[in-house]
Amino acid sequence: MMMSNYGGQRLLVVDCCYCQTQIQLPSVSPIYIVGTSVRCGRCYASTRVASPGFPRSPHSAVPYYALINVPPPHACFPHTSPGPPPNVHGRKKAVICGISYRNSRDELNCCINDAKCMRYLLITKFKFPEDSILMLTEEETHPHKIPYKNNIRRALCWLVQGCQPGDSLLFYFSGHGSRQRNYHGDEVDGYDETLCPLDFETQGMIVDDEINAAIVRPIPHGVKLHAIIDSCHSGTILDLPCLCRMDRLVAGCNKKLCISCFAFYVYLLE
């Protein structure tokens, strides 16, 4: 058992069952993560955390403590915006996307209103500068602010571009979510979660792997990213290695996301 040079603490890791890359685990007692699955950031394979001394499958591994150096920050996801992005003031940025799919069989109510309410909340409560919030809805007049697939991709790149430790980033999406069959073996349930842009029927959906590559992996240590996804199949849409059960945040809560839990989550933005 070795000591880590990262903050003077040991790092709990597990070896990827496919490529043997060390995957860092949450800094909690191993008994709390046994039976959970983590995703490798290199090959995207899923490894189940096994308990020492018990039989395990080829897709599981036993956690251990190791000495790991902090990797350098990843470069920004390589999308460039043809249009001028909003000016950024301060250390807060947000991308807010609300899609109602008007005049289609997939039409939703209130998604654009939800997006407007989120913008109002960020400006009035959390002091986000107005021109550091990028809105994508069908009501926008600028062609690069219509929530098409490529525009959402560019907006996500803009969100993390130039971010530094201490910055606070937010991605909010209100619209349709779905899933599609995964053929790479990196999903425990066999499906990739997706977001549906306005033109998803012709251009396709945005897959969780792409979202992770766009706004999770590029951010350096010390940057806070909050994602609030109001859609179906949104629980693992960022493809994070660990899950947070929202019904455990508040004692006695028996819902996946109650008002108290949401209020606690929004409080984290302050």
Coordinates of C-alpha atoms in Angstrom, one line a residue:
M1 CA 0.0 0.0 0.0
M2 CA 1.7 3.2 -1.1
M3 CA 1.2 6.9 -0.3
S4 CA 0.2 9.5 -2.8
N5 CA 2.0 12.8 -3.5
Y6 CA -1.4 14.4 -4.3
G7 CA -2.4 16.5 -1.4
G8 CA -0.5 14.2 1.0
Q9 CA -3.2 11.6 0.8
R10 CA -3.5 8.1 -0.6
L11 CA -5.4 7.6 -3.9
L12 CA -7.7 4.7 -4.2
V13 CA -7.6 3.2 -7.7
V14 CA -8.7 0.1 -9.6
D15 CA -7.1 -1.3 -12.8
C16 CA -9.3 -1.2 -15.9
C17 CA -10.3 -4.8 -16.8
Y18 CA -9.6 -4.2 -20.5
C19 CA -6.4 -1.9 -20.8
Q20 CA -5.1 -2.1 -17.2
T21 CA -5.1 1.7 -16.9
Q22 CA -5.4 2.9 -13.3
I23 CA -8.8 4.5 -12.6
Q24 CA -9.1 6.8 -9.6
L25 CA -12.0 6.1 -7.2
P26 CA -13.7 8.4 -4.8
S27 CA -11.8 9.0 -1.6
V28 CA -14.1 7.0 0.6
S29 CA -13.8 3.6 2.3
P30 CA -13.7 0.8 -0.3
I31 CA -16.7 -0.9 1.3
Y32 CA -18.9 1.9 0.0
I33 CA -17.9 1.4 -3.7
V34 CA -17.7 -2.4 -3.9
G35 CA -20.3 -3.5 -6.5
T36 CA -20.3 -0.2 -8.4
S37 CA -18.9 0.2 -11.9
V38 CA -16.4 2.8 -13.1
R39 CA -15.5 3.8 -16.6
C40 CA -12.0 4.0 -18.0
G41 CA -11.1 7.4 -19.5
R42 CA -8.7 5.8 -22.0
C43 CA -10.6 2.9 -23.5
Y44 CA -14.1 3.6 -22.1
A45 CA -14.6 0.1 -20.8
S46 CA -16.6 -0.4 -17.6
T47 CA -14.9 -2.2 -14.6
R48 CA -16.9 -3.5 -11.7
V49 CA -15.3 -2.8 -8.3
A50 CA -14.9 -6.2 -6.6
S51 CA -14.3 -7.1 -2.9
P52 CA -11.0 -8.8 -2.0
G53 CA -11.2 -12.5 -1.3
F54 CA -14.4 -13.0 -3.2
P55 CA -14.8 -14.6 -6.7
R56 CA -14.8 -12.0 -9.4
S57 CA -15.5 -12.0 -13.1
P58 CA -13.1 -10.9 -16.0
H59 CA -14.9 -7.5 -16.0
S60 CA -14.2 -6.7 -12.3
A61 CA -11.1 -5.8 -10.3
V62 CA -10.1 -5.2 -6.7
P63 CA -9.3 -1.6 -5.6
Y64 CA -6.0 -0.7 -4.0
Y65 CA -4.0 2.4 -3.0
A66 CA -1.3 3.7 -5.3
L67 CA 1.0 6.7 -6.0
I68 CA -0.4 8.7 -8.9
N69 CA 0.7 12.0 -10.4
V70 CA -1.9 14.5 -11.4
P71 CA -2.4 14.5 -15.2
P72 CA -2.2 17.8 -17.1
P73 CA -5.4 19.4 -18.1
H74 CA -6.9 18.2 -21.4
A75 CA -7.1 20.6 -24.3
C76 CA -10.5 22.0 -25.3
F77 CA -12.8 19.8 -27.4
P78 CA -11.8 20.7 -31.0
H79 CA -14.9 22.5 -32.1
T80 CA -14.7 26.1 -33.3
S81 CA -17.5 28.5 -33.6
P82 CA -18.0 30.4 -36.9
G83 CA -19.9 33.1 -35.2
P84 CA -18.7 35.6 -32.5
P85 CA -19.2 34.1 -29.0
P86 CA -20.6 36.2 -26.2
N87 CA -18.0 38.3 -24.3
V88 CA -17.1 36.8 -21.0
H89 CA -16.9 38.9 -17.8
G90 CA -15.8 37.4 -14.5
R91 CA -15.5 33.8 -13.7
K92 CA -18.9 32.4 -14.5
K93 CA -20.3 31.0 -17.8
A94 CA -23.4 29.2 -18.7
V95 CA -25.0 27.4 -21.7
I96 CA -28.8 27.2 -21.4
C97 CA -30.7 25.1 -24.0
G98 CA -34.5 24.8 -24.2
I99 CA -36.2 23.0 -27.0
S100 CA -39.9 22.7 -27.6
Y101 CA -39.8 21.0 -31.0
R102 CA -42.6 23.1 -32.2
N103 CA -45.0 21.9 -34.9
S104 CA -43.8 18.3 -34.6
R105 CA -45.1 15.1 -33.1
D106 CA -42.4 15.5 -30.4
E107 CA -43.6 19.0 -29.2
L108 CA -43.0 19.8 -25.6
N109 CA -44.5 22.5 -23.4
C110 CA -42.6 24.9 -21.1
C111 CA -39.1 24.0 -22.1
I112 CA -38.3 27.4 -23.5
N113 CA -40.0 29.0 -20.4
D114 CA -37.8 26.8 -18.2
A115 CA -34.7 28.0 -20.0
K116 CA -35.8 31.6 -19.5
C117 CA -36.4 31.0 -15.8
M118 CA -32.9 29.4 -15.4
R119 CA -31.4 32.5 -17.1
Y120 CA -33.3 34.8 -14.7
L121 CA -32.2 32.7 -11.7
L122 CA -28.5 32.8 -12.7
I123 CA -28.5 36.5 -13.3
T124 CA -30.5 37.6 -10.2
K125 CA -29.5 35.0 -7.6
F126 CA -26.1 33.8 -8.6
K127 CA -24.8 37.0 -10.3
F128 CA -23.9 35.6 -13.7
P129 CA -23.2 38.4 -16.1
E130 CA -25.9 38.5 -18.8
D131 CA -23.4 38.3 -21.7
S132 CA -21.7 35.3 -20.2
I133 CA -24.9 33.2 -20.7
L134 CA -25.4 31.6 -24.0
M135 CA -29.1 30.9 -24.8
L136 CA -30.1 28.3 -27.4
T137 CA -33.9 28.2 -28.1
E138 CA -36.2 28.3 -31.1
E139 CA -37.0 31.9 -30.2
E140 CA -33.5 33.1 -30.8
T141 CA -32.9 35.1 -34.0
H142 CA -29.2 34.6 -34.4
P143 CA -28.7 31.4 -36.6
H144 CA -25.9 30.1 -34.3
K145 CA -28.3 30.2 -31.3
I146 CA -30.9 27.9 -32.7
P147 CA -30.5 24.6 -30.8
Y148 CA -29.3 22.5 -33.8
K149 CA -26.9 19.8 -33.2
N150 CA -23.8 21.6 -34.4
N151 CA -24.8 24.8 -32.5
I152 CA -25.1 22.9 -29.3
R153 CA -21.7 21.3 -29.9
R154 CA -20.1 24.7 -30.5
A155 CA -21.8 26.1 -27.4
L156 CA -20.4 23.3 -25.2
C157 CA -16.9 24.0 -26.6
W158 CA -17.4 27.7 -25.8
L159 CA -18.4 26.9 -22.3
V160 CA -15.1 25.3 -21.3
Q161 CA -12.8 27.3 -23.6
G162 CA -10.3 29.2 -21.6
C163 CA -11.6 28.1 -18.2
Q164 CA -9.3 28.4 -15.2
P165 CA -9.3 27.1 -11.6
G166 CA -12.0 28.9 -9.6
D167 CA -14.3 29.3 -12.6
S168 CA -18.0 28.2 -12.3
L169 CA -19.6 26.7 -15.4
L170 CA -23.2 25.6 -15.9
F171 CA -24.9 23.5 -18.6
Y172 CA -28.7 23.5 -18.5
F173 CA -30.8 21.4 -21.0
S174 CA -34.6 21.1 -21.2
G175 CA -35.9 18.9 -23.9
H176 CA -36.0 15.4 -25.1
G177 CA -33.5 12.7 -24.1
S178 CA -33.2 9.2 -25.3
R179 CA -30.8 6.3 -25.6
Q180 CA -29.3 4.1 -28.3
R181 CA -27.6 0.8 -28.4
N182 CA -23.9 0.8 -27.4
Y183 CA -21.6 -1.5 -29.3
H184 CA -18.3 -0.7 -27.6
G185 CA -18.9 -2.4 -24.3
D186 CA -18.4 0.7 -22.2
E187 CA -22.0 0.9 -20.8
V188 CA -23.1 -1.3 -18.0
D189 CA -26.7 -1.4 -19.3
G190 CA -25.6 -1.7 -23.0
Y191 CA -27.0 1.7 -24.0
D192 CA -25.6 5.2 -24.6
E193 CA -27.7 8.1 -23.2
T194 CA -28.4 10.9 -25.6
L195 CA -29.8 14.5 -25.9
C196 CA -32.1 15.3 -28.8
P197 CA -31.3 18.6 -30.6
L198 CA -33.9 20.3 -32.7
D199 CA -32.7 18.6 -35.8
F200 CA -32.1 15.2 -34.3
E201 CA -34.4 13.4 -36.8
T202 CA -32.0 14.4 -39.7
Q203 CA -28.7 15.0 -37.9
G204 CA -28.8 12.5 -35.1
M205 CA -28.6 12.8 -31.3
I206 CA -25.7 13.9 -29.1
V207 CA -24.3 10.9 -27.3
D208 CA -23.1 10.9 -23.7
D209 CA -19.5 10.0 -24.8
E210 CA -19.4 13.2 -26.8
I211 CA -20.7 15.4 -24.0
N212 CA -18.1 13.9 -21.6
A213 CA -15.4 14.7 -24.1
A214 CA -16.7 18.2 -24.7
I215 CA -17.2 19.6 -21.2
V216 CA -15.9 17.1 -18.6
R217 CA -12.5 15.9 -19.7
P218 CA -11.2 19.3 -20.9
I219 CA -11.7 21.2 -17.6
P220 CA -8.7 21.6 -15.4
H221 CA -8.6 20.8 -11.7
G222 CA -10.3 23.5 -9.7
V223 CA -13.1 24.4 -12.2
K224 CA -16.7 23.7 -11.1
L225 CA -19.1 22.3 -13.6
H226 CA -22.8 22.0 -12.9
A227 CA -25.1 20.2 -15.3
I228 CA -28.8 20.3 -14.9
I229 CA -30.5 18.1 -17.5
D230 CA -34.3 18.0 -17.6
S231 CA -34.9 15.1 -20.0
C232 CA -35.5 11.4 -20.1
H233 CA -32.5 9.1 -19.5
S234 CA -30.4 12.0 -18.1
G235 CA -29.0 10.2 -15.0
T236 CA -25.7 9.3 -16.7
I237 CA -25.7 11.8 -19.6
L238 CA -22.2 13.2 -18.6
D239 CA -20.7 9.7 -18.5
L240 CA -19.2 10.2 -15.1
P241 CA -17.4 7.3 -13.4
C242 CA -19.6 7.5 -10.3
L243 CA -23.3 8.2 -9.7
C244 CA -24.9 10.3 -6.9
R245 CA -28.3 9.0 -5.6
M246 CA -30.3 12.2 -5.1
D247 CA -32.8 10.4 -2.9
R248 CA -30.0 10.1 -0.3
L249 CA -29.3 13.8 0.0
V250 CA -32.2 14.5 2.2
A251 CA -33.2 12.2 5.1
G252 CA -36.6 10.6 4.5
C253 CA -36.8 11.6 0.8
N254 CA -38.4 8.9 -1.2
K255 CA -38.2 10.5 -4.6
K256 CA -35.5 10.6 -7.2
L257 CA -35.4 14.4 -7.1
C258 CA -37.6 16.2 -4.6
I259 CA -37.8 19.9 -4.2
S260 CA -35.5 19.8 -1.1
C261 CA -32.9 17.9 -3.1
F262 CA -33.1 20.4 -6.0
A263 CA -32.8 23.3 -3.7
F264 CA -29.7 21.7 -2.1
Y265 CA -28.3 21.2 -5.5
V266 CA -28.9 24.7 -6.7
Y267 CA -27.3 26.0 -3.5
L268 CA -24.1 24.4 -4.6
L269 CA -23.9 27.0 -7.4
E270 CA -23.4 29.8 -5.0

